[in-house]
Amino acid sequence: MRETAPVKTALLYEGKAKRVYACADEETCIVSYTDAATAYNGLKKGFIPGKGAVVNRVTNALMRYLSSEGIPTHYIRELSDTETLVRRVRMLPLEVIVRNYTSGSLAHRLGLEEGLPLTTPVLEFNYKSDALDDPLVNTCHILSFGWASEEQVQRMKALSLRVNTLLTGYLDRLGIRLVDFKLEYGVTGGGELLLADEISPDTCRFWDIKTGEKLDKDRFRRDMGGVTEAYQEVMRRFCAQAAC
Ligand code: UDP
């Protein structure tokens, strides 16, 4: 029997590329992805046709896979091409970044060329603040300012490194190199820490394993062209594996 679609009761949050709605069931909410694209903390704005559907379906395929491997995630079920039912959590104000190769802000900060393999994955925390441009912080800052508990920090580190191992293997089978990515976590009313938010070409660096071609938001950030095609190519590879 088909499950009835939950009804949206209120707009909880409107972000740069997604909206989150409350449901009658207070333990769940609906995430709705749009085609809006931003970069450099909202300074660059645009649209990538079809992006909402790619982000929704790729995120869900990866969340289902991670759940099946024992990672606690907020995913419940896909409602449509662009909407998903998830468990309602209080988001921690942190981004966890895991890197396997140099790129982006790490390459910039340390004056390194892009694409150098890191001998061990590098894990970083950013404090989520548009006004401060999401600054890099460490465990002492997190504990001192109460952004997460010691136990939550340790758990986020362990889960994120495990997610890195799982995603690297999964994407390798799709011919994609996982250069780096960003995760976010939330806490349920009962205190459970869950992997939340999205995992997509908007929040990861995906390079074609054979050609090194970028298949992610860097094409938009850096005005490289072929943005829509890159997102569709990622979707095509996921669908070819019947993952979405
Ligand atoms: N990232 C993200 N949201 C952010 C910052 C970074 O999704 O607000 C992702 C980004 O797409 C990349 C990884 O995290 O896959 C590392 O990003 P980096 O710190 O290099 O910053 P960027 O170069 O994207 O500014």
PDB file of C-alpha atoms and ligand atoms in Angstrom:
ATOM      1  CA  MET A   1       0.000   0.000   0.000  1.00  0.00           C
ATOM      2  CA  ARG A   2       1.316   3.493  -0.881  1.00  0.00           C
ATOM      3  CA  GLU A   3       2.062   5.674   2.116  1.00  0.00           C
ATOM      4  CA  THR A   4       0.224   9.004   2.110  1.00  0.00           C
ATOM      5  CA  ALA A   5       2.434  12.062   1.666  1.00  0.00           C
ATOM      6  CA  PRO A   6       2.885  14.026   4.892  1.00  0.00           C
ATOM      7  CA  VAL A   7       1.404  17.516   4.928  1.00  0.00           C
ATOM      8  CA  LYS A   8       3.643  20.579   5.337  1.00  0.00           C
ATOM      9  CA  THR A   9       2.420  22.694   8.256  1.00  0.00           C
ATOM     10  CA  ALA A  10       4.950  25.581   8.302  1.00  0.00           C
ATOM     11  CA  LEU A  11       8.153  26.825   6.713  1.00  0.00           C
ATOM     12  CA  LEU A  12      10.860  26.215   9.320  1.00  0.00           C
ATOM     13  CA  TYR A  13      13.908  27.439   7.432  1.00  0.00           C
ATOM     14  CA  GLU A  14      14.750  28.938   4.070  1.00  0.00           C
ATOM     15  CA  GLY A  15      18.377  28.491   3.007  1.00  0.00           C
ATOM     16  CA  LYS A  16      20.270  29.421  -0.125  1.00  0.00           C
ATOM     17  CA  ALA A  17      19.246  26.274  -2.051  1.00  0.00           C
ATOM     18  CA  LYS A  18      16.691  24.488   0.100  1.00  0.00           C
ATOM     19  CA  ARG A  19      13.618  24.947   2.257  1.00  0.00           C
ATOM     20  CA  VAL A  20      12.687  22.909   5.309  1.00  0.00           C
ATOM     21  CA  TYR A  21       9.022  22.462   6.302  1.00  0.00           C
ATOM     22  CA  ALA A  22       7.474  21.242   9.551  1.00  0.00           C
ATOM     23  CA  CYS A  23       4.998  18.319   9.423  1.00  0.00           C
ATOM     24  CA  ALA A  24       2.057  17.385  11.632  1.00  0.00           C
ATOM     25  CA  ASP A  25       4.349  14.733  13.118  1.00  0.00           C
ATOM     26  CA  GLU A  26       6.761  16.902  15.116  1.00  0.00           C
ATOM     27  CA  GLU A  27       9.540  14.326  14.901  1.00  0.00           C
ATOM     28  CA  THR A  28       9.852  14.704  11.137  1.00  0.00           C
ATOM     29  CA  CYS A  29      10.247  17.462   8.545  1.00  0.00           C
ATOM     30  CA  ILE A  30      10.385  17.816   4.759  1.00  0.00           C
ATOM     31  CA  VAL A  31      13.460  19.069   2.902  1.00  0.00           C
ATOM     32  CA  SER A  32      12.744  20.664  -0.491  1.00  0.00           C
ATOM     33  CA  TYR A  33      15.686  21.372  -2.825  1.00  0.00           C
ATOM     34  CA  THR A  34      15.648  24.172  -5.425  1.00  0.00           C
ATOM     35  CA  ASP A  35      17.777  24.854  -8.502  1.00  0.00           C
ATOM     36  CA  ALA A  36      19.291  27.981  -6.903  1.00  0.00           C
ATOM     37  CA  ALA A  37      23.074  27.992  -6.641  1.00  0.00           C
ATOM     38  CA  THR A  38      25.304  30.243  -4.589  1.00  0.00           C
ATOM     39  CA  ALA A  39      29.024  30.398  -3.917  1.00  0.00           C
ATOM     40  CA  TYR A  40      31.443  32.497  -1.880  1.00  0.00           C
ATOM     41  CA  ASN A  41      28.962  32.854   0.953  1.00  0.00           C
ATOM     42  CA  GLY A  42      26.154  34.057  -1.306  1.00  0.00           C
ATOM     43  CA  LEU A  43      28.232  36.618  -3.250  1.00  0.00           C
ATOM     44  CA  LYS A  44      27.816  34.637  -6.479  1.00  0.00           C
ATOM     45  CA  LYS A  45      24.250  33.634  -7.366  1.00  0.00           C
ATOM     46  CA  GLY A  46      22.735  31.624 -10.192  1.00  0.00           C
ATOM     47  CA  PHE A  47      20.541  28.726 -11.248  1.00  0.00           C
ATOM     48  CA  ILE A  48      21.579  25.264 -12.324  1.00  0.00           C
ATOM     49  CA  PRO A  49      18.566  23.723 -14.101  1.00  0.00           C
ATOM     50  CA  GLY A  50      17.674  20.340 -12.607  1.00  0.00           C
ATOM     51  CA  LYS A  51      20.085  20.725  -9.675  1.00  0.00           C
ATOM     52  CA  GLY A  52      17.409  20.308  -6.986  1.00  0.00           C
ATOM     53  CA  ALA A  53      16.527  16.854  -8.299  1.00  0.00           C
ATOM     54  CA  VAL A  54      20.188  15.798  -8.598  1.00  0.00           C
ATOM     55  CA  VAL A  55      21.002  16.955  -5.058  1.00  0.00           C
ATOM     56  CA  ASN A  56      17.895  15.289  -3.628  1.00  0.00           C
ATOM     57  CA  ARG A  57      18.361  11.956  -5.373  1.00  0.00           C
ATOM     58  CA  VAL A  58      22.144  11.708  -4.951  1.00  0.00           C
ATOM     59  CA  THR A  59      21.897  12.663  -1.267  1.00  0.00           C
ATOM     60  CA  ASN A  60      19.191  10.059  -0.709  1.00  0.00           C
ATOM     61  CA  ALA A  61      21.080   7.293  -2.504  1.00  0.00           C
ATOM     62  CA  LEU A  62      24.129   8.018  -0.336  1.00  0.00           C
ATOM     63  CA  MET A  63      22.129   8.356   2.896  1.00  0.00           C
ATOM     64  CA  ARG A  64      20.419   4.991   2.213  1.00  0.00           C
ATOM     65  CA  TYR A  65      23.799   3.388   1.587  1.00  0.00           C
ATOM     66  CA  LEU A  66      25.364   4.910   4.715  1.00  0.00           C
ATOM     67  CA  SER A  67      22.354   3.851   6.828  1.00  0.00           C
ATOM     68  CA  SER A  68      22.681   0.308   5.515  1.00  0.00           C
ATOM     69  CA  GLU A  69      26.299   0.380   6.723  1.00  0.00           C
ATOM     70  CA  GLY A  70      25.300   1.446  10.243  1.00  0.00           C
ATOM     71  CA  ILE A  71      25.719   5.242  10.039  1.00  0.00           C
ATOM     72  CA  PRO A  72      22.850   6.964  11.916  1.00  0.00           C
ATOM     73  CA  THR A  73      21.248   9.404   9.436  1.00  0.00           C
ATOM     74  CA  HIS A  74      18.166  11.625   9.404  1.00  0.00           C
ATOM     75  CA  TYR A  75      16.866  10.066   6.137  1.00  0.00           C
ATOM     76  CA  ILE A  76      13.368   8.533   6.210  1.00  0.00           C
ATOM     77  CA  ARG A  77      12.061   8.417   2.607  1.00  0.00           C
ATOM     78  CA  GLU A  78      12.063  10.232  -0.716  1.00  0.00           C
ATOM     79  CA  LEU A  79       8.742  11.976  -1.394  1.00  0.00           C
ATOM     80  CA  SER A  80       9.374  13.278  -4.920  1.00  0.00           C
ATOM     81  CA  ASP A  81      12.188  14.276  -7.273  1.00  0.00           C
ATOM     82  CA  THR A  82      13.037  17.253  -5.094  1.00  0.00           C
ATOM     83  CA  GLU A  83      11.525  16.488  -1.654  1.00  0.00           C
ATOM     84  CA  THR A  84      12.460  14.122   1.151  1.00  0.00           C
ATOM     85  CA  LEU A  85      11.058  13.240   4.557  1.00  0.00           C
ATOM     86  CA  VAL A  86      13.715  13.349   7.286  1.00  0.00           C
ATOM     87  CA  ARG A  87      13.888  13.151  11.068  1.00  0.00           C
ATOM     88  CA  ARG A  88      13.692  16.543  12.719  1.00  0.00           C
ATOM     89  CA  VAL A  89      16.897  17.511  14.498  1.00  0.00           C
ATOM     90  CA  ARG A  90      18.522  20.549  16.066  1.00  0.00           C
ATOM     91  CA  MET A  91      21.477  21.220  13.792  1.00  0.00           C
ATOM     92  CA  LEU A  92      24.863  21.721  15.436  1.00  0.00           C
ATOM     93  CA  PRO A  93      26.440  24.977  14.163  1.00  0.00           C
ATOM     94  CA  LEU A  94      29.381  23.126  12.641  1.00  0.00           C
ATOM     95  CA  GLU A  95      30.555  21.827   9.284  1.00  0.00           C
ATOM     96  CA  VAL A  96      32.797  18.775   9.314  1.00  0.00           C
ATOM     97  CA  ILE A  97      35.109  18.711   6.307  1.00  0.00           C
ATOM     98  CA  VAL A  98      37.045  15.609   5.308  1.00  0.00           C
ATOM     99  CA  ARG A  99      39.763  15.798   2.663  1.00  0.00           C
ATOM    100  CA  ASN A 100      41.604  13.119   0.733  1.00  0.00           C
ATOM    101  CA  TYR A 101      43.379  15.448  -1.739  1.00  0.00           C
ATOM    102  CA  THR A 102      44.396  19.101  -1.503  1.00  0.00           C
ATOM    103  CA  SER A 103      41.896  21.556  -2.936  1.00  0.00           C
ATOM    104  CA  GLY A 104      39.890  24.698  -2.203  1.00  0.00           C
ATOM    105  CA  SER A 105      40.548  26.519   1.054  1.00  0.00           C
ATOM    106  CA  LEU A 106      43.187  24.012   2.242  1.00  0.00           C
ATOM    107  CA  ALA A 107      45.292  24.478  -0.895  1.00  0.00           C
ATOM    108  CA  HIS A 108      44.806  28.252  -0.604  1.00  0.00           C
ATOM    109  CA  ARG A 109      45.596  28.434   3.124  1.00  0.00           C
ATOM    110  CA  LEU A 110      48.776  26.360   2.920  1.00  0.00           C
ATOM    111  CA  GLY A 111      49.935  27.538  -0.508  1.00  0.00           C
ATOM    112  CA  LEU A 112      49.674  24.079  -2.078  1.00  0.00           C
ATOM    113  CA  GLU A 113      48.739  23.020  -5.578  1.00  0.00           C
ATOM    114  CA  GLU A 114      45.425  21.208  -5.989  1.00  0.00           C
ATOM    115  CA  GLY A 115      45.064  17.449  -6.245  1.00  0.00           C
ATOM    116  CA  LEU A 116      47.977  16.313  -4.048  1.00  0.00           C
ATOM    117  CA  PRO A 117      47.030  13.085  -2.241  1.00  0.00           C
ATOM    118  CA  LEU A 118      46.973  13.433   1.555  1.00  0.00           C
ATOM    119  CA  THR A 119      48.746  10.550   3.292  1.00  0.00           C
ATOM    120  CA  THR A 120      45.989  10.418   5.899  1.00  0.00           C
ATOM    121  CA  PRO A 121      42.521  12.029   5.589  1.00  0.00           C
ATOM    122  CA  VAL A 122      42.424  15.573   6.990  1.00  0.00           C
ATOM    123  CA  LEU A 123      39.384  16.411   9.139  1.00  0.00           C
ATOM    124  CA  GLU A 124      38.466  20.020   9.861  1.00  0.00           C
ATOM    125  CA  PHE A 125      35.627  21.846  11.615  1.00  0.00           C
ATOM    126  CA  ASN A 126      34.139  25.133  10.421  1.00  0.00           C
ATOM    127  CA  TYR A 127      31.880  27.215  12.652  1.00  0.00           C
ATOM    128  CA  LYS A 128      28.701  27.965  10.682  1.00  0.00           C
ATOM    129  CA  SER A 129      28.375  31.731  10.465  1.00  0.00           C
ATOM    130  CA  ASP A 130      27.575  33.633   7.271  1.00  0.00           C
ATOM    131  CA  ALA A 131      28.719  36.865   8.928  1.00  0.00           C
ATOM    132  CA  LEU A 132      32.149  35.360   9.703  1.00  0.00           C
ATOM    133  CA  ASP A 133      32.391  33.298   6.483  1.00  0.00           C
ATOM    134  CA  ASP A 134      32.369  29.910   8.296  1.00  0.00           C
ATOM    135  CA  PRO A 135      35.772  30.161  10.030  1.00  0.00           C
ATOM    136  CA  LEU A 136      38.012  27.163  10.660  1.00  0.00           C
ATOM    137  CA  VAL A 137      37.867  26.152  14.350  1.00  0.00           C
ATOM    138  CA  ASN A 138      39.316  23.342  16.471  1.00  0.00           C
ATOM    139  CA  THR A 139      38.004  21.127  19.282  1.00  0.00           C
ATOM    140  CA  CYS A 140      39.011  23.648  21.973  1.00  0.00           C
ATOM    141  CA  HIS A 141      36.895  26.351  20.330  1.00  0.00           C
ATOM    142  CA  ILE A 142      33.942  23.966  19.984  1.00  0.00           C
ATOM    143  CA  LEU A 143      34.042  22.914  23.645  1.00  0.00           C
ATOM    144  CA  SER A 144      34.842  26.355  24.981  1.00  0.00           C
ATOM    145  CA  PHE A 145      31.939  28.004  23.159  1.00  0.00           C
ATOM    146  CA  GLY A 146      29.555  25.087  23.771  1.00  0.00           C
ATOM    147  CA  TRP A 147      28.836  24.343  20.090  1.00  0.00           C
ATOM    148  CA  ALA A 148      28.978  20.582  20.822  1.00  0.00           C
ATOM    149  CA  SER A 149      29.935  18.321  23.730  1.00  0.00           C
ATOM    150  CA  GLU A 150      33.195  16.379  23.947  1.00  0.00           C
ATOM    151  CA  GLU A 151      31.278  13.165  23.276  1.00  0.00           C
ATOM    152  CA  GLN A 152      29.577  14.668  20.215  1.00  0.00           C
ATOM    153  CA  VAL A 153      32.906  15.915  18.836  1.00  0.00           C
ATOM    154  CA  GLN A 154      34.498  12.477  19.208  1.00  0.00           C
ATOM    155  CA  ARG A 155      31.472  10.816  17.635  1.00  0.00           C
ATOM    156  CA  MET A 156      31.387  13.285  14.697  1.00  0.00           C
ATOM    157  CA  LYS A 157      35.084  12.645  14.057  1.00  0.00           C
ATOM    158  CA  ALA A 158      34.703   8.852  14.119  1.00  0.00           C
ATOM    159  CA  LEU A 159      31.510   8.853  12.024  1.00  0.00           C
ATOM    160  CA  SER A 160      32.935  11.287   9.451  1.00  0.00           C
ATOM    161  CA  LEU A 161      36.091   9.210   8.919  1.00  0.00           C
ATOM    162  CA  ARG A 162      33.949   6.083   8.563  1.00  0.00           C
ATOM    163  CA  VAL A 163      31.691   7.933   6.079  1.00  0.00           C
ATOM    164  CA  ASN A 164      34.837   8.897   4.149  1.00  0.00           C
ATOM    165  CA  THR A 165      35.894   5.254   3.837  1.00  0.00           C
ATOM    166  CA  LEU A 166      32.396   4.175   2.776  1.00  0.00           C
ATOM    167  CA  LEU A 167      31.863   7.007   0.270  1.00  0.00           C
ATOM    168  CA  THR A 168      35.336   6.621  -1.243  1.00  0.00           C
ATOM    169  CA  GLY A 169      34.608   2.969  -2.045  1.00  0.00           C
ATOM    170  CA  TYR A 170      31.082   3.665  -3.276  1.00  0.00           C
ATOM    171  CA  LEU A 171      32.120   6.522  -5.580  1.00  0.00           C
ATOM    172  CA  ASP A 172      35.142   4.615  -6.854  1.00  0.00           C
ATOM    173  CA  ARG A 173      32.687   2.118  -8.346  1.00  0.00           C
ATOM    174  CA  LEU A 174      31.057   5.039 -10.214  1.00  0.00           C
ATOM    175  CA  GLY A 175      34.417   6.225 -11.554  1.00  0.00           C
ATOM    176  CA  ILE A 176      34.421   9.222  -9.213  1.00  0.00           C
ATOM    177  CA  ARG A 177      37.311  10.352  -6.990  1.00  0.00           C
ATOM    178  CA  LEU A 178      36.163  11.804  -3.670  1.00  0.00           C
ATOM    179  CA  VAL A 179      38.537  14.762  -3.228  1.00  0.00           C
ATOM    180  CA  ASP A 180      36.812  16.303  -0.191  1.00  0.00           C
ATOM    181  CA  PHE A 181      33.351  16.833   1.281  1.00  0.00           C
ATOM    182  CA  LYS A 182      31.354  18.566   4.000  1.00  0.00           C
ATOM    183  CA  LEU A 183      29.007  16.932   6.509  1.00  0.00           C
ATOM    184  CA  GLU A 184      26.615  18.363   9.071  1.00  0.00           C
ATOM    185  CA  TYR A 185      25.110  16.712  12.128  1.00  0.00           C
ATOM    186  CA  GLY A 186      22.004  17.285  14.213  1.00  0.00           C
ATOM    187  CA  VAL A 187      20.589  16.070  17.523  1.00  0.00           C
ATOM    188  CA  THR A 188      17.089  14.605  17.959  1.00  0.00           C
ATOM    189  CA  GLY A 189      14.764  15.526  20.819  1.00  0.00           C
ATOM    190  CA  GLY A 190      15.965  12.317  22.484  1.00  0.00           C
ATOM    191  CA  GLY A 191      19.616  13.383  22.247  1.00  0.00           C
ATOM    192  CA  GLU A 192      20.631  11.095  19.372  1.00  0.00           C
ATOM    193  CA  LEU A 193      23.369  12.456  17.055  1.00  0.00           C
ATOM    194  CA  LEU A 194      22.409  11.959  13.379  1.00  0.00           C
ATOM    195  CA  LEU A 195      24.131  12.705  10.094  1.00  0.00           C
ATOM    196  CA  ALA A 196      21.858  15.306   8.457  1.00  0.00           C
ATOM    197  CA  ASP A 197      21.772  17.811   5.585  1.00  0.00           C
ATOM    198  CA  GLU A 198      22.970  16.812   2.098  1.00  0.00           C
ATOM    199  CA  ILE A 199      25.849  14.944   0.437  1.00  0.00           C
ATOM    200  CA  SER A 200      25.921  16.017  -3.191  1.00  0.00           C
ATOM    201  CA  PRO A 201      27.947  17.703  -5.945  1.00  0.00           C
ATOM    202  CA  ASP A 202      27.120  20.958  -4.100  1.00  0.00           C
ATOM    203  CA  THR A 203      28.945  19.821  -0.955  1.00  0.00           C
ATOM    204  CA  CYS A 204      31.610  17.422  -2.244  1.00  0.00           C
ATOM    205  CA  ARG A 205      34.429  17.629  -4.735  1.00  0.00           C
ATOM    206  CA  PHE A 206      33.925  14.860  -7.277  1.00  0.00           C
ATOM    207  CA  TRP A 207      36.606  14.346  -9.943  1.00  0.00           C
ATOM    208  CA  ASP A 208      36.355  11.836 -12.770  1.00  0.00           C
ATOM    209  CA  ILE A 209      38.857   9.108 -11.883  1.00  0.00           C
ATOM    210  CA  LYS A 210      40.158   8.711 -15.431  1.00  0.00           C
ATOM    211  CA  THR A 211      40.215  12.283 -16.742  1.00  0.00           C
ATOM    212  CA  GLY A 212      40.332  14.369 -13.559  1.00  0.00           C
ATOM    213  CA  GLU A 213      37.378  16.390 -14.892  1.00  0.00           C
ATOM    214  CA  LYS A 214      35.489  18.241 -12.160  1.00  0.00           C
ATOM    215  CA  LEU A 215      31.918  16.996 -11.659  1.00  0.00           C
ATOM    216  CA  ASP A 216      30.820  19.360  -8.877  1.00  0.00           C
ATOM    217  CA  LYS A 217      30.043  22.909  -7.815  1.00  0.00           C
ATOM    218  CA  ASP A 218      33.586  24.118  -8.564  1.00  0.00           C
ATOM    219  CA  ARG A 219      32.414  24.364 -12.209  1.00  0.00           C
ATOM    220  CA  PHE A 220      29.908  26.995 -11.033  1.00  0.00           C
ATOM    221  CA  ARG A 221      32.225  28.655  -8.483  1.00  0.00           C
ATOM    222  CA  ARG A 222      35.017  29.028 -11.038  1.00  0.00           C
ATOM    223  CA  ASP A 223      32.883  29.784 -14.132  1.00  0.00           C
ATOM    224  CA  MET A 224      34.168  26.707 -15.916  1.00  0.00           C
ATOM    225  CA  GLY A 225      31.005  26.034 -17.968  1.00  0.00           C
ATOM    226  CA  GLY A 226      29.331  22.652 -18.337  1.00  0.00           C
ATOM    227  CA  VAL A 227      27.756  22.944 -14.884  1.00  0.00           C
ATOM    228  CA  THR A 228      24.362  21.411 -15.696  1.00  0.00           C
ATOM    229  CA  GLU A 229      26.046  18.644 -17.715  1.00  0.00           C
ATOM    230  CA  ALA A 230      28.368  17.771 -14.802  1.00  0.00           C
ATOM    231  CA  TYR A 231      25.451  17.455 -12.339  1.00  0.00           C
ATOM    232  CA  GLN A 232      23.523  15.324 -14.841  1.00  0.00           C
ATOM    233  CA  GLU A 233      26.578  13.125 -15.390  1.00  0.00           C
ATOM    234  CA  VAL A 234      26.792  12.449 -11.641  1.00  0.00           C
ATOM    235  CA  MET A 235      23.078  11.581 -11.611  1.00  0.00           C
ATOM    236  CA  ARG A 236      23.509   9.334 -14.667  1.00  0.00           C
ATOM    237  CA  ARG A 237      26.245   7.339 -12.915  1.00  0.00           C
ATOM    238  CA  PHE A 238      24.134   6.906  -9.781  1.00  0.00           C
ATOM    239  CA  CYS A 239      21.111   5.822 -11.819  1.00  0.00           C
ATOM    240  CA  ALA A 240      23.201   3.393 -13.898  1.00  0.00           C
ATOM    241  CA  GLN A 241      23.915   1.640 -10.618  1.00  0.00           C
ATOM    242  CA  ALA A 242      20.161   1.727  -9.851  1.00  0.00           C
ATOM    243  CA  ALA A 243      20.950   3.729  -6.739  1.00  0.00           C
ATOM    244  CA  CYS A 244      18.409   6.469  -7.382  1.00  0.00           C
TER     245      CYS A 244
HETATM  246  N1  UDP B   1      31.833  22.976   1.495  1.00  0.00           N
HETATM  247  C1  UDP B   1      30.464  23.103   1.568  1.00  0.00           C
HETATM  248  N2  UDP B   1      29.928  24.216   2.158  1.00  0.00           N
HETATM  249  C2  UDP B   1      30.687  25.201   2.681  1.00  0.00           C
HETATM  250  C3  UDP B   1      32.087  25.073   2.613  1.00  0.00           C
HETATM  251  C4  UDP B   1      32.626  23.952   2.014  1.00  0.00           C
HETATM  252  O1  UDP B   1      29.727  22.224   1.124  1.00  0.00           O
HETATM  253  O2  UDP B   1      30.129  26.178   3.227  1.00  0.00           O
HETATM  254  C5  UDP B   1      32.421  21.780   0.852  1.00  0.00           C
HETATM  255  C6  UDP B   1      33.037  22.102  -0.497  1.00  0.00           C
HETATM  256  O3  UDP B   1      32.114  21.874  -1.549  1.00  0.00           O
HETATM  257  C7  UDP B   1      34.187  21.126  -0.574  1.00  0.00           C
HETATM  258  C8  UDP B   1      34.595  20.928   0.898  1.00  0.00           C
HETATM  259  O4  UDP B   1      33.472  21.323   1.675  1.00  0.00           O
HETATM  260  O5  UDP B   1      33.756  19.885  -1.103  1.00  0.00           O
HETATM  261  C9  UDP B   1      35.799  21.717   1.292  1.00  0.00           C
HETATM  262  O6  UDP B   1      35.593  23.076   0.982  1.00  0.00           O
HETATM  263  P1  UDP B   1      36.742  24.158   1.208  1.00  0.00           P
HETATM  264  O7  UDP B   1      36.999  24.311   2.683  1.00  0.00           O
HETATM  265  O8  UDP B   1      37.904  23.800   0.356  1.00  0.00           O
HETATM  266  O9  UDP B   1      36.115  25.530   0.792  1.00  0.00           O
HETATM  267  P2  UDP B   1      35.765  26.149  -0.625  1.00  0.00           P
HETATM  268  O10 UDP B   1      36.956  26.013  -1.493  1.00  0.00           O
HETATM  269  O11 UDP B   1      34.581  25.340  -1.096  1.00  0.00           O
HETATM  270  O12 UDP B   1      35.413  27.564  -0.282  1.00  0.00           O
END
